[in-house]
PDB file of C-alpha atoms in Angstrom:
ATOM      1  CA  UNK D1227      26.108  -3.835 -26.315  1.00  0.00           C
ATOM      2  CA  UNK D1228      24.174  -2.259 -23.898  1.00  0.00           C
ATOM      3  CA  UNK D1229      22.008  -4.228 -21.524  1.00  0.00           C
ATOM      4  CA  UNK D1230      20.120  -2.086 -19.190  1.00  0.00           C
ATOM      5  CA  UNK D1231      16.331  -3.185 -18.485  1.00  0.00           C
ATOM      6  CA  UNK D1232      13.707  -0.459 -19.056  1.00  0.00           C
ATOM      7  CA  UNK D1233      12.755   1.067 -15.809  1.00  0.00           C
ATOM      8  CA  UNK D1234       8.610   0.365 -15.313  1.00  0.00           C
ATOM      9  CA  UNK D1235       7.760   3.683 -12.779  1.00  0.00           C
ATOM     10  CA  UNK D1236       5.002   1.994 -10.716  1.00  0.00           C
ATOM     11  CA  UNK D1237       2.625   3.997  -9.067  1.00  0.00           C
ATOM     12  CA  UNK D1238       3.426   4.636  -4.994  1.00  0.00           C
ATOM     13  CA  UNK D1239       0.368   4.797  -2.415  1.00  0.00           C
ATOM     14  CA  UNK D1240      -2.534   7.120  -3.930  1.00  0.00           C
ATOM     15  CA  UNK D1241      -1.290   7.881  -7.209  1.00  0.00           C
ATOM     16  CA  UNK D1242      -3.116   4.860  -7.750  1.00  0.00           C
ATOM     17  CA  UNK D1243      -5.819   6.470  -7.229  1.00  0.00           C
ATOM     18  CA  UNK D1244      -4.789   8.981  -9.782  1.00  0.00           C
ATOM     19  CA  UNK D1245      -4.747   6.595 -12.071  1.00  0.00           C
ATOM     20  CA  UNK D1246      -8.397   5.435 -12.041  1.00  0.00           C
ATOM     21  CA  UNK D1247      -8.248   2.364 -10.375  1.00  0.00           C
ATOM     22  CA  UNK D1248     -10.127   3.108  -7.330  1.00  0.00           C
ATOM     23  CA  UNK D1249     -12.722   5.046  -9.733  1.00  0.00           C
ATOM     24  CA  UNK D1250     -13.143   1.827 -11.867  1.00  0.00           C
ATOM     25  CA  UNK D1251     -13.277  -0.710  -8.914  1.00  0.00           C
ATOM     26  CA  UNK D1252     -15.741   1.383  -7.131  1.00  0.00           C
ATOM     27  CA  UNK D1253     -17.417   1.715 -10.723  1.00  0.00           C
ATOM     28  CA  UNK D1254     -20.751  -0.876 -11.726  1.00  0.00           C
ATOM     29  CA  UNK D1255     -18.332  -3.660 -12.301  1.00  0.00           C
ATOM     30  CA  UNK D1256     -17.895  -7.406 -10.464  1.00  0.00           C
ATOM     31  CA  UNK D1257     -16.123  -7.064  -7.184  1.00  0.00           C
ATOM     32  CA  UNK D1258     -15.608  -9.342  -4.414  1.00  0.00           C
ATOM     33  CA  UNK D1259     -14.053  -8.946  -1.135  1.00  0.00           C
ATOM     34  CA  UNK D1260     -13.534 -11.902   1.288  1.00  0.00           C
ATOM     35  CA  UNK D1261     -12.237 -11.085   5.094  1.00  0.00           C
ATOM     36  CA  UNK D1262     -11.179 -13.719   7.254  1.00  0.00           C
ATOM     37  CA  UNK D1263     -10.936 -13.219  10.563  1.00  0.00           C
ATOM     38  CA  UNK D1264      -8.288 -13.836  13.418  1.00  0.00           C
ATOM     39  CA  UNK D1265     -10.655 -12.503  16.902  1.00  0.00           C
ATOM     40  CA  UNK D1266     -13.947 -13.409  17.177  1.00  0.00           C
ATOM     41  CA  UNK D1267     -16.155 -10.355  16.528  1.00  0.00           C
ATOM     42  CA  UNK D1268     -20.050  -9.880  17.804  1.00  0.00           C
ATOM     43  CA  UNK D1269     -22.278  -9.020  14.970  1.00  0.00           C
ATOM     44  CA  UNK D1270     -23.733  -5.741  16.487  1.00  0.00           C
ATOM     45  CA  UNK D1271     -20.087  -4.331  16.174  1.00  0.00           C
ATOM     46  CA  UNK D1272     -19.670  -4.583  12.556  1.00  0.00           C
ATOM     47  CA  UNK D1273     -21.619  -1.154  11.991  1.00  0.00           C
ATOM     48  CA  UNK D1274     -19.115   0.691  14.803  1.00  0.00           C
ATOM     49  CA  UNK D1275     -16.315   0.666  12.152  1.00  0.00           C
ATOM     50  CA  UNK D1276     -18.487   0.729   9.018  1.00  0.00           C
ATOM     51  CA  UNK D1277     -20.502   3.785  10.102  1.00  0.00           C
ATOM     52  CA  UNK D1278     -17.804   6.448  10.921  1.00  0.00           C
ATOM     53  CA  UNK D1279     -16.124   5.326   7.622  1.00  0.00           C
ATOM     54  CA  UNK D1280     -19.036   5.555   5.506  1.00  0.00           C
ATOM     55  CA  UNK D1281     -19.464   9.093   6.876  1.00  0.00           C
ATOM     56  CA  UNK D1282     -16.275  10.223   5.846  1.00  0.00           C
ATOM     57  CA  UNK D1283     -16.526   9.117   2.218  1.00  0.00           C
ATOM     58  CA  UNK D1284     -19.762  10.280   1.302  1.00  0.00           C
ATOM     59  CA  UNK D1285     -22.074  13.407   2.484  1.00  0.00           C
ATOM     60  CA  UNK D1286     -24.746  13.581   4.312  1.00  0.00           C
ATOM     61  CA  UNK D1287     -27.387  13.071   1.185  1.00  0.00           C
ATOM     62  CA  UNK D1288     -25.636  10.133   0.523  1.00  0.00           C
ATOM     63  CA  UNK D1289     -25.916   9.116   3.908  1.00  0.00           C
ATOM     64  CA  UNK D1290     -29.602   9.377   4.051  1.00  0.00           C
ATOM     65  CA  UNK D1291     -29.981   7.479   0.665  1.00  0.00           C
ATOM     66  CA  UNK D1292     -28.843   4.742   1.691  1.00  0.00           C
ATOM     67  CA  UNK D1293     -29.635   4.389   5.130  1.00  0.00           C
ATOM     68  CA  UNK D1294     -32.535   1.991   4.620  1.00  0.00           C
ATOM     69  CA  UNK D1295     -29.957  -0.339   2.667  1.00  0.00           C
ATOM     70  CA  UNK D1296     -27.384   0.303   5.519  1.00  0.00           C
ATOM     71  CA  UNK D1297     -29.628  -1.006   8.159  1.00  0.00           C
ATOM     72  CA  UNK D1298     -30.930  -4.230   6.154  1.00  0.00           C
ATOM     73  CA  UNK D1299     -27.136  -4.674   5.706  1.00  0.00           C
ATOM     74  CA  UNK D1300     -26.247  -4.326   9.357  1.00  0.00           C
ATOM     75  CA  UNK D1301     -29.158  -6.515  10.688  1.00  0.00           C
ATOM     76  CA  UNK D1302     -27.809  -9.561   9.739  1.00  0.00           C
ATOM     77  CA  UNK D1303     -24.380  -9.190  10.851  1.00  0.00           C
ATOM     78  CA  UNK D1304     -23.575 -12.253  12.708  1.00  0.00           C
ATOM     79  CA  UNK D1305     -20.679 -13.339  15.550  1.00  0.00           C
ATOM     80  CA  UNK D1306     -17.447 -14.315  14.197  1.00  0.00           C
ATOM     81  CA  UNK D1307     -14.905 -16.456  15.728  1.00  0.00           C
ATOM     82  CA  UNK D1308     -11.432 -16.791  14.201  1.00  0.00           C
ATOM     83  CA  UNK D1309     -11.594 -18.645  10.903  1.00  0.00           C
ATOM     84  CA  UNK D1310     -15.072 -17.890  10.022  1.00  0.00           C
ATOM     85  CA  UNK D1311     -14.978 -15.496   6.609  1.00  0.00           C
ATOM     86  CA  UNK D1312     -17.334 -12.888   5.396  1.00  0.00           C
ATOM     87  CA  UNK D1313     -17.495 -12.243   2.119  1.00  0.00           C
ATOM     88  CA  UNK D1314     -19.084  -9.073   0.044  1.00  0.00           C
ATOM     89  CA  UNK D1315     -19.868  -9.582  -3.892  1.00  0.00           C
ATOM     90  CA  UNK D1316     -21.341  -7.205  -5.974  1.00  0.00           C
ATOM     91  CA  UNK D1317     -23.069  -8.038  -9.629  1.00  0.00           C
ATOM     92  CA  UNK D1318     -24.036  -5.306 -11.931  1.00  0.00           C
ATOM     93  CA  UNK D1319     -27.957  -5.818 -11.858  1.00  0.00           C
ATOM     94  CA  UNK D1320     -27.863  -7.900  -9.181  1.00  0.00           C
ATOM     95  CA  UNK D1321     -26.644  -6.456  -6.218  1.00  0.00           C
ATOM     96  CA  UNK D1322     -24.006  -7.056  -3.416  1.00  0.00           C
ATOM     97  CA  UNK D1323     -24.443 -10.580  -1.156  1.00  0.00           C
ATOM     98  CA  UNK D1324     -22.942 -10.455   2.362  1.00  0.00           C
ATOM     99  CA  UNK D1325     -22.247 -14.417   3.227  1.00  0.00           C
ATOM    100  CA  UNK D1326     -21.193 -15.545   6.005  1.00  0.00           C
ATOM    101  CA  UNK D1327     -18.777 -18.773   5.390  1.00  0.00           C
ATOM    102  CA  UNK D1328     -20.160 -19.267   2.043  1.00  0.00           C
ATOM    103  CA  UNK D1329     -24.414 -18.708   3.643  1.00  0.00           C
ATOM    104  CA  UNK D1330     -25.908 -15.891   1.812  1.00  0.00           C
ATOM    105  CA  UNK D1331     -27.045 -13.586   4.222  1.00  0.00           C
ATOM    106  CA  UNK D1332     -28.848 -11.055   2.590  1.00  0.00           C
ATOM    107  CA  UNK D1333     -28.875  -9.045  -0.942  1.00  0.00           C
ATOM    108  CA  UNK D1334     -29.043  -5.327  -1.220  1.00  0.00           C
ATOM    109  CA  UNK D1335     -29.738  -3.583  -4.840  1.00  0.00           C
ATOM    110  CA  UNK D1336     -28.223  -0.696  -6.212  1.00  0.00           C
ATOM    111  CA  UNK D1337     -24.608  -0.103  -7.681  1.00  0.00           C
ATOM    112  CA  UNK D1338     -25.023   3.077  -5.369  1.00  0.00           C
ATOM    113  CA  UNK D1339     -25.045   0.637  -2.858  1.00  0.00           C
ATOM    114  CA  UNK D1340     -21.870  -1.588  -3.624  1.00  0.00           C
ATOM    115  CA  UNK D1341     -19.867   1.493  -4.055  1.00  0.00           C
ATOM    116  CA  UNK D1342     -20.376   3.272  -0.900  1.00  0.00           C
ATOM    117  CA  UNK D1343     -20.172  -0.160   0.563  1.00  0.00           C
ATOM    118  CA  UNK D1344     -16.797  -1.317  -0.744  1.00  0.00           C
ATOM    119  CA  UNK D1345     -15.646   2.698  -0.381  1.00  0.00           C
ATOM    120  CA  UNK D1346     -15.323   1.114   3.806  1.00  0.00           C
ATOM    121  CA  UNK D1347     -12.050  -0.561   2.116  1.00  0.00           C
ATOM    122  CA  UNK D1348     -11.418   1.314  -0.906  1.00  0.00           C
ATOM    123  CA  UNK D1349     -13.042   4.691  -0.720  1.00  0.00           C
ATOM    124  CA  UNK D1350     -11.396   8.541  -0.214  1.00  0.00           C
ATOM    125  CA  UNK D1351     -11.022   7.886   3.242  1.00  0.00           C
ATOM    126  CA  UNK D1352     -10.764   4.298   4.049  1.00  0.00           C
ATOM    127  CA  UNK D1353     -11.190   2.069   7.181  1.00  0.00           C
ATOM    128  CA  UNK D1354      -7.306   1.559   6.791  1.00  0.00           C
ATOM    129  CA  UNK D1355      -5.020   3.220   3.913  1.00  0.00           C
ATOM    130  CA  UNK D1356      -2.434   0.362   3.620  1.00  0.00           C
ATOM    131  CA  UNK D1357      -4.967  -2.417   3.442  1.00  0.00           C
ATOM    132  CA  UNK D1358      -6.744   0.057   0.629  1.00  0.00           C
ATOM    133  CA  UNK D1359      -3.035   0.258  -1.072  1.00  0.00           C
ATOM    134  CA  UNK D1360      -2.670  -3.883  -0.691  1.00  0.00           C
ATOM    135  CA  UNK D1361      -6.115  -4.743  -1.940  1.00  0.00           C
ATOM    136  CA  UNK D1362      -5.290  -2.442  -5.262  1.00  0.00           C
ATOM    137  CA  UNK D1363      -2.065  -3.994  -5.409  1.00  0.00           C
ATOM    138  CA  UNK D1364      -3.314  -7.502  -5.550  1.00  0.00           C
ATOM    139  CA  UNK D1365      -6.034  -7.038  -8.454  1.00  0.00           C
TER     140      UNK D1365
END
């Protein structure tokens, strides 16, 4: 009798991506991200990596969109020291909440919003492609 397990193919870097995950994550759905951090950080660098990111995920229109949202989101960036954790959560209808260690921060609106946001981590283009490949990995 034969024995041999069926072989599962699983899907290697961006065929992910191929596959609609990224599409549905960055869809109007419930998503949370939580970063904690190892360095401290000053608040009025958050936007240095977020910026060039956003730019290369989404065009200029976009861009100019959102900027309004972008700014209320980058004003209340606060310092970080190692074990402090930010946290992002979007709900359809509601919004996304940056928190800082659990303290609401500020709420933007718009499912336009949370994508483009979360597209930082997850996007085209991201901030870094094997964090992107281990975030879709662990959903």
């Amino acid at each position: 009798m034969d024995k041999k397990q069926p072989v599962v193919p699983k899907p290697a870097g961006d065929s992910l991506q191929k596959l609609g995950v990224v599409a549905h994550v960055l869809s109007d759905v419930p998503k949370r991200l939580e970063i904690s951090y190892l360095v401290s950080i000053k608040g009025k660098d958050f936007d240095k990596g977020a910026k060039p990111t956003l730019e290369r995920n989404l065009s200029p229109g976009e861009m100019r969109r959102l900027q309004d949202r972008l700014d209320r989101i980058n004003a209340v960036y606060e310092d970080v020291k190692p074990g402090d954790r930010y946290s992002l959560t979007y709900v359809p209808g509601r919004g996304t909440e940056l928190a800082l260690n659990d303290r609401a921060l500020v709420n933007i609106e718009g499912a336009d919003f949370a994508a483009a946001y979360f597209s930082i981590w997850l996007g085209q283009k991201p901030i870094d492609q094997k964090l992107k490949q281990d975030l879709l990995r662990s959903r």
